């Protein structure tokens, strides 16, 4: 999530700087409006776009199979798990703070809407020049929301001033600016903590006011500008509404006197920038490769987290006294934000369901029936599947493949450019498993051994097969 936010922030910052330097003073208000929303969506979506990339030719790593059997004592005690869970979970704390902030922003928005509705319900209104105008009898600047126009009192304004207000607020309604405000407020609720969202909201409202001002002041911009200055002393209005005195007034008056220039072509220059962002920040999915960074593996858009077993105090003492040996094992305990349960935690372990066939038999049959011509061209005797994660729907979401050669039984390779996509497709299309059950609920589960599939005539048994994680 942190990497995602950093990418979003960088994209937003660059696009905001482009707007401030190139388009802020432009009178192409509708294009500016489109640019602002495209910028917001580009920042949110580009980092989660998947770009499929063909894997490059790389050297296939090799490793020796253990020749001797090493006694393994695998111990994961509830005490160790409890100690781990007792530590501060900063992820949950930050999530709680985020939810609290989002709730406050949401409640603030609801409060603003309620204030507007109260003015509409308890205020007097009349139809003037086909506009429904509400008089609140309280001091505040004129504002509009969803086509309603709110003012203090009709008597406070001359006929010309009232005409300015009506034309200005009618422009907001006619161009559906209120839909923009609802959309940007939703984004604000979700990203209340992000300063660039505040920035986007400000320039969007300013662009709305520029556009409405250009309509209202079309005949006499100088007199209209003088009227704007008079409104700065009035009380503020709801944030979600369009206020007639939205500041800074100086910028609005400057825009009134700005000459319209034909610079539409400049907006096309943003397209290469968006393409660069897509190449730089989009998620690359190089086929079905597994990318390992520290204790985290990335596979098909998901992150899988690894742990290493540790001996408890009894086993540790036995090791020190020479009565036992301990071979640490690694296992997957989490996928993204969801727990992955181990076999000893489950009341029912996952079971493959394809008639009377086991998983190994099913894969071997599929390989030999559908891909016999291809299989005959490779020098692989066996395929070993390990570190399998099965989700709560019974689909395999993670696995690792290891190949054993016919020519050299003591070597194993973890990648084969011919077989990798074939086995991946067979596993992807294989029937669903009966998922593991924990406390009466179907959950994600982990199996360290998914089976071996025999391709050639060579048969041998691997007693211990420690596969190093990439």
mmCIF file of C-alpha atoms in Angstrom, residues 49-55 282-287:
data_model
loop_
_atom_site.group_PDB
_atom_site.id
_atom_site.type_symbol
_atom_site.label_atom_id
_atom_site.label_comp_id
_atom_site.label_asym_id
_atom_site.label_seq_id
_atom_site.Cartn_x
_atom_site.Cartn_y
_atom_site.Cartn_z
ATOM 1 C CA UNK A 49 -2.881 -1.460 -14.165
ATOM 2 C CA UNK A 50 -1.284 -4.750 -15.121
ATOM 3 C CA UNK A 51 1.074 -4.809 -18.094
ATOM 4 C CA UNK A 52 1.882 -8.301 -19.301
ATOM 5 C CA UNK A 53 5.536 -8.722 -20.136
ATOM 6 C CA UNK A 54 7.209 -11.684 -21.749
ATOM 7 C CA UNK A 55 9.839 -13.211 -19.459
ATOM 8 C CA UNK A 282 1.986 0.205 -13.917
ATOM 9 C CA UNK A 283 2.262 -3.228 -12.359
ATOM 10 C CA UNK A 284 4.276 -5.528 -14.582
ATOM 11 C CA UNK A 285 3.235 -9.144 -14.632
ATOM 12 C CA UNK A 286 6.033 -11.115 -16.315
ATOM 13 C CA UNK A 287 4.008 -14.220 -17.144
#
